CSV table of C-alpha atoms in Angstrom, one decimal:
chain,number,residue,atom,x,y,z
A,1391,MET,CA,90.1,178.9,78.6
A,1392,ASP,CA,87.2,176.9,77.2
A,1393,GLY,CA,84.4,179.4,76.8
A,1394,VAL,CA,81.1,178.1,78.3
A,1395,GLY,CA,78.4,180.6,78.8
A,1396,GLY,CA,76.8,180.9,82.2
A,1397,GLY,CA,79.7,179.6,84.3
A,1398,GLY,CA,79.1,176.2,86.0
A,1399,GLY,CA,75.8,175.5,84.3
A,1400,GLY,CA,77.5,175.0,81.0
A,1401,ALA,CA,80.1,172.7,82.5
A,1402,GLY,CA,77.4,170.5,84.0
A,1403,ALA,CA,75.5,170.2,80.7
A,1404,GLN,CA,78.6,168.7,79.0
A,1405,CYS,CA,78.8,165.6,81.2
A,1406,ASN,CA,76.5,163.6,83.4
A,1407,PRO,CA,78.5,160.7,84.8
A,1408,ARG,CA,76.3,157.9,86.3
A,1409,THR,CA,78.7,155.3,87.7
A,1410,VAL,CA,81.4,155.6,90.4
A,1411,GLU,CA,84.1,155.2,87.7
A,1412,GLU,CA,82.5,157.9,85.5
A,1413,VAL,CA,82.2,160.3,88.4
A,1414,PHE,CA,85.8,159.7,89.4
A,1415,ARG,CA,86.9,160.3,85.9
A,1416,ASP,CA,84.9,163.6,85.8
A,1417,PHE,CA,86.6,164.5,89.2
A,1418,LYS,CA,90.1,163.8,87.8
A,1419,GLY,CA,89.5,165.9,84.7
A,1420,ARG,CA,88.2,168.9,86.6
A,1421,ARG,CA,91.0,168.6,89.2
A,1422,ALA,CA,93.7,168.5,86.5
A,1423,GLY,CA,92.3,171.6,84.9
A,1424,MET,CA,92.2,173.5,88.1
A,1425,ILE,CA,95.8,172.4,89.0
A,1426,ARG,CA,96.9,173.7,85.7
A,1427,ALA,CA,95.4,177.1,86.4
A,1428,LEU,CA,97.2,177.3,89.7
A,1429,THR,CA,100.5,176.0,88.6
A,1430,THR,CA,101.6,175.9,84.9
A,1431,ASP,CA,99.1,178.5,83.8
A,1432,VAL,CA,99.4,180.6,86.9
A,1433,ALA,CA,100.4,183.8,85.0
A,1434,GLU,CA,97.4,183.7,82.8
A,1435,PHE,CA,95.1,182.8,85.8
A,1436,TYR,CA,96.5,185.7,87.8
A,1437,GLN,CA,95.8,188.1,85.0
A,1438,GLN,CA,92.3,186.9,84.4
A,1439,CYS,CA,91.4,187.4,88.1
A,1440,ASP,CA,91.2,191.2,87.9
A,1441,PRO,CA,89.9,192.7,91.1
A,1442,GLU,CA,88.2,195.4,89.1
A,1443,LYS,CA,85.9,192.9,87.5
A,1444,GLU,CA,82.7,191.4,88.9
A,1445,ASN,CA,82.5,188.3,91.1
A,1446,LEU,CA,84.6,185.6,89.4
A,1447,CYS,CA,84.8,181.9,89.9
A,1448,LEU,CA,87.4,179.3,88.9
A,1449,TYR,CA,85.8,176.3,87.0
A,1450,GLY,CA,87.5,173.0,86.1
A,1451,PHE,CA,86.1,170.9,83.3
A,1452,PRO,CA,86.1,167.1,82.6
A,1453,SER,CA,88.3,167.9,79.6
A,1454,GLU,CA,91.1,169.0,81.9
A,1455,GLN,CA,90.6,172.7,80.9
A,1456,TRP,CA,89.9,175.6,83.2
A,1457,GLU,CA,88.0,178.8,83.0
A,1458,VAL,CA,87.6,182.0,85.1
A,1459,ASN,CA,84.0,183.2,84.6
A,1460,LEU,CA,81.0,184.8,86.2
A,1461,PRO,CA,78.8,182.4,88.2
A,1462,ALA,CA,75.8,180.6,86.6
A,1463,GLU,CA,72.8,182.8,86.1
A,1464,GLU,CA,70.2,180.1,86.8
A,1465,VAL,CA,68.9,179.7,90.4
A,1466,PRO,CA,69.5,177.1,91.7
A,1467,PRO,CA,72.4,176.3,89.4
A,1468,GLU,CA,72.6,172.9,87.6
A,1469,LEU,CA,75.8,172.1,89.5
A,1470,PRO,CA,77.1,173.3,92.8
A,1471,GLU,CA,79.0,176.6,92.3
A,1472,PRO,CA,82.7,177.2,93.2
A,1473,ALA,CA,83.8,180.0,95.5
A,1474,LEU,CA,82.5,183.4,94.4
A,1475,GLY,CA,84.7,186.5,94.1
A,1476,ILE,CA,88.2,184.9,94.1
A,1477,ASN,CA,89.5,187.9,92.2
A,1478,PHE,CA,88.7,190.4,95.0
A,1479,ALA,CA,91.3,188.9,97.4
A,1480,ARG,CA,94.1,188.7,94.7
A,1481,ASP,CA,95.9,192.0,95.6
A,1482,GLY,CA,95.1,192.0,99.3
A,1483,MET,CA,97.4,189.1,100.2
A,1484,GLN,CA,100.7,187.4,99.1
A,1485,GLU,CA,100.3,185.5,95.8
A,1486,LYS,CA,101.2,182.1,97.3
A,1487,ASP,CA,98.6,182.7,100.1
A,1488,TRP,CA,96.0,183.7,97.6
A,1489,LEU,CA,96.6,180.7,95.4
A,1490,SER,CA,96.4,178.4,98.4
A,1491,LEU,CA,93.1,179.9,99.4
A,1492,VAL,CA,91.7,179.3,95.9
A,1493,ALA,CA,93.1,175.8,96.0
A,1494,VAL,CA,91.3,175.0,99.3
A,1495,HIS,CA,88.0,176.3,97.8
A,1496,SER,CA,88.6,174.4,94.6
A,1497,ASP,CA,89.0,171.1,96.6
A,1498,ALA,CA,85.7,171.8,98.4
A,1499,TRP,CA,84.0,172.4,95.0
A,1500,LEU,CA,85.3,169.2,93.4
A,1501,LEU,CA,84.0,167.2,96.3
A,1502,ALA,CA,80.6,168.9,96.2
A,1503,VAL,CA,80.3,168.2,92.4
A,1504,ALA,CA,81.3,164.6,92.8
A,1505,PHE,CA,78.8,163.9,95.6
A,1506,TYR,CA,76.1,165.9,93.8
A,1507,PHE,CA,76.4,163.4,91.0
A,1508,GLY,CA,76.4,160.6,93.6
A,1509,ALA,CA,73.2,161.8,95.1
A,1510,ARG,CA,71.5,162.6,91.8
A,1511,PHE,CA,72.1,159.1,90.5
A,1512,GLY,CA,71.4,157.2,93.7
A,1513,PHE,CA,74.8,156.0,94.9
A,1514,ASP,CA,74.3,153.8,97.9
A,1515,LYS,CA,76.6,153.7,101.0
A,1516,ALA,CA,79.1,151.3,99.4
A,1517,ASP,CA,79.3,153.5,96.2
A,1518,ARG,CA,79.8,156.7,98.2
A,1519,LYS,CA,82.6,155.1,100.2
A,1520,ARG,CA,84.3,153.7,97.1
A,1521,LEU,CA,84.1,157.1,95.4
A,1522,PHE,CA,85.5,158.9,98.5
A,1523,ASN,CA,88.4,156.4,98.8
A,1524,MET,CA,89.3,156.8,95.1
A,1525,ILE,CA,89.3,160.6,95.5
A,1526,ASN,CA,91.2,160.4,98.8
A,1527,ASP,CA,94.0,158.4,97.2
A,1528,LEU,CA,94.9,161.6,95.1
A,1529,PRO,CA,96.6,164.5,96.7
A,1530,THR,CA,94.4,167.6,97.1
A,1531,ILE,CA,94.8,170.6,94.9
A,1532,PHE,CA,95.9,172.5,98.0
A,1533,GLU,CA,98.6,169.8,98.7
A,1534,VAL,CA,99.9,170.1,95.1
A,1535,VAL,CA,99.9,173.9,95.0
A,1536,THR,CA,101.7,174.3,98.4
A,1537,GLY,CA,104.1,171.4,97.9
A,1538,ALA,CA,102.7,169.6,100.9
A,1539,ALA,CA,102.0,166.4,98.9
A,1540,LYS,CA,105.7,166.1,98.0
A,1541,LYS,CA,106.9,166.9,101.5
A,1542,GLN,CA,104.6,164.2,102.9
A,1543,GLN,CA,106.0,161.7,100.4
A,1544,LEU,CA,109.5,162.6,101.3
A,1545,LYS,CA,108.8,162.1,105.0
A,1546,GLU,CA,107.6,158.6,104.3
A,1547,LYS,CA,110.9,157.7,102.6
A,1548,THR,CA,113.6,156.3,104.9
A,1549,PRO,CA,116.4,157.1,105.3
A,1550,VAL,CA,116.2,160.7,104.1
A,1551,SER,CA,120.0,160.8,103.4
A,1552,ASN,CA,119.5,158.0,100.8
A,1553,HIS,CA,117.0,160.2,99.0
A,1554,SER,CA,119.6,163.0,98.6
A,1555,SER,CA,122.3,160.6,97.4
A,1556,ASN,CA,120.1,158.8,95.0
A,1557,LYS,CA,118.7,162.0,93.7
A,1558,SER,CA,122.1,163.4,92.8
A,1559,LYS,CA,123.1,160.0,91.5
A,1560,SER,CA,120.1,159.7,89.2
A,1561,ASN,CA,120.6,163.3,88.1
A,1562,SER,CA,124.2,162.9,87.2
A,1563,LYS,CA,123.7,159.7,85.3
A,1564,PRO,CA,121.9,161.1,82.2
A,1565,GLN,CA,124.1,164.2,82.3
A,1566,GLN,CA,127.4,162.3,82.3
A,1567,GLY,CA,128.4,163.9,85.6
A,1568,SER,CA,127.8,167.5,84.7
A,1569,GLU,CA,127.4,169.7,87.8
A,1570,THR,CA,126.2,172.9,86.0
A,1571,GLN,CA,123.0,171.6,84.3
A,1572,GLY,CA,119.5,171.5,85.8
A,1573,LYS,CA,118.2,168.4,87.5
A,1574,TYR,CA,116.1,166.0,85.4
A,1575,LEU,CA,115.2,162.3,84.9
A,1576,LYS,CA,115.1,160.7,81.5
A,1577,PRO,CA,112.9,157.7,80.8
A,1578,LEU,CA,114.6,154.5,82.1
A,1579,GLN,CA,116.3,152.4,79.5
A,1580,PRO,CA,117.9,149.5,81.5
A,1581,LYS,CA,121.3,148.2,80.6
A,1582,ASP,CA,122.8,145.1,82.2
A,1583,GLU,CA,125.4,147.0,84.2
A,1584,GLU,CA,123.0,149.8,85.2
A,1585,GLU,CA,119.8,147.8,85.7
A,1586,GLY,CA,120.1,147.8,89.5
A,1587,LEU,CA,120.6,151.6,89.6
A,1588,ASP,CA,117.6,152.1,87.4
A,1589,TYR,CA,115.2,150.2,89.6
A,1590,GLU,CA,116.6,152.0,92.6
A,1591,ASP,CA,115.7,155.3,90.9
A,1592,GLU,CA,112.3,154.1,90.1
A,1593,ASP,CA,111.7,153.0,93.7
A,1594,GLU,CA,113.0,156.3,95.0
A,1595,HIS,CA,110.9,158.6,92.8
A,1596,GLY,CA,107.9,156.3,92.5
A,1597,GLU,CA,105.9,158.4,95.0
A,1598,THR,CA,107.1,161.8,93.7
A,1599,LEU,CA,104.2,163.9,92.4
A,1600,CYS,CA,104.3,166.3,89.4
A,1601,GLY,CA,104.0,169.9,90.5
A,1602,ALA,CA,101.7,170.6,87.6
A,1603,CYS,CA,99.3,167.7,87.2
A,1604,GLY,CA,99.7,166.0,90.6
A,1605,GLU,CA,100.3,162.6,89.0
A,1606,ASN,CA,102.9,160.1,90.3
A,1607,TYR,CA,106.4,159.6,88.8
A,1608,ALA,CA,106.6,157.0,86.1
A,1609,SER,CA,109.9,155.6,84.9
A,1610,ASP,CA,108.9,155.8,81.2
A,1611,GLU,CA,108.4,159.6,81.3
A,1612,PHE,CA,110.9,162.5,81.2
A,1613,TRP,CA,110.9,164.6,84.4
A,1614,ILE,CA,112.6,167.9,85.3
A,1615,CYS,CA,113.1,169.5,88.7
A,1616,CYS,CA,112.8,173.3,89.4
A,1617,ASP,CA,116.0,174.6,91.0
A,1618,ILE,CA,114.1,177.2,92.9
A,1619,CYS,CA,111.2,175.4,94.5
A,1620,GLU,CA,112.6,171.9,94.0
A,1621,LYS,CA,109.3,170.5,92.7
A,1622,TRP,CA,109.4,167.9,90.0
A,1623,PHE,CA,107.4,168.2,86.8
A,1624,HIS,CA,106.6,166.0,83.7
A,1625,GLY,CA,108.5,167.5,80.8
A,1626,LYS,CA,105.3,167.5,78.8
A,1627,CYS,CA,103.5,169.5,81.5
A,1628,VAL,CA,106.0,172.3,81.4
A,1629,LYS,CA,106.9,171.9,77.7
A,1630,ILE,CA,110.5,170.9,78.2
A,1631,THR,CA,112.0,168.2,76.1
A,1632,PRO,CA,115.1,166.0,77.1
A,1633,ALA,CA,117.1,167.7,74.3
A,1634,ARG,CA,116.3,171.1,75.6
A,1635,ALA,CA,117.0,170.1,79.2
A,1636,GLU,CA,120.6,169.2,78.2
A,1637,HIS,CA,121.2,172.9,77.7
A,1638,ILE,CA,119.4,174.3,80.8
A,1639,LYS,CA,121.9,175.3,83.5
A,1640,GLN,CA,119.2,176.3,86.1
A,1641,TYR,CA,115.6,175.4,85.4
A,1642,LYS,CA,112.8,177.6,86.8
A,1643,CYS,CA,109.2,176.3,86.7
A,1644,PRO,CA,106.4,178.5,85.3
A,1645,SER,CA,105.3,179.5,88.8
A,1646,CYS,CA,108.8,180.5,89.9
A,1647,SER,CA,109.6,182.3,86.7
A,1648,ASN,CA,106.4,184.3,87.0
A,1649,LYS,CA,107.2,185.3,90.6
A,1650,ARG,CA,110.6,186.7,89.5
A,1651,ALA,CA,109.1,188.5,86.5
A,1652,ARG,CA,106.3,190.2,88.4
A,1653,PRO,CA,107.3,193.5,90.2
């Protein structure tokens, strides 16, 4: 992706956040880029992590872009470095396990970078606690990649049977009762006779997380559900429009499509 020479050193030179809010914004941007690499861009990420190449690292940038590159040449590096040699393990384990391993190391790197900035710019105890709490309110990359974040949210919803009935109800509403099309949610446009149902849908899906970017469900955005892994995605994250969704009988997210295509 974004070419920055020298790995993490170039990434650090682009941005020097100084306040808790700036560090958190930097964290969210890097996190979003790495989630993209491990979900919607997983086919490209897999291809770039060639085990025949030298030690490679996955970098996330504040611009929400990602890059697979060699580590920084300077010692010590300007920023903490992510896990080295992620490409070597690619063919030695199942893809989902490899992606989960990269996700865990990516979470550790993001925390290291955030608290590096905190130490560099003299955050006190209250600032560090506030930064951690802001970060901790977001699901980890590992939770997004493995689907654990969505499972946890579903566990917190009671009763579970209501979730199933509401899900099918909200899915059938925009499709006029069609049983053959993929599952999706259009932006809510309340009408008098449907207003109660719309708010019920919003409450039900309010804690659902996008399988690509990890952000929460919002009633004013179009969402689509993968019929294979049953993860929900922003339409914009997987490049699916409401009009296109009308003609999809079974939707497969980029990750599931890639798994089927790869021998």
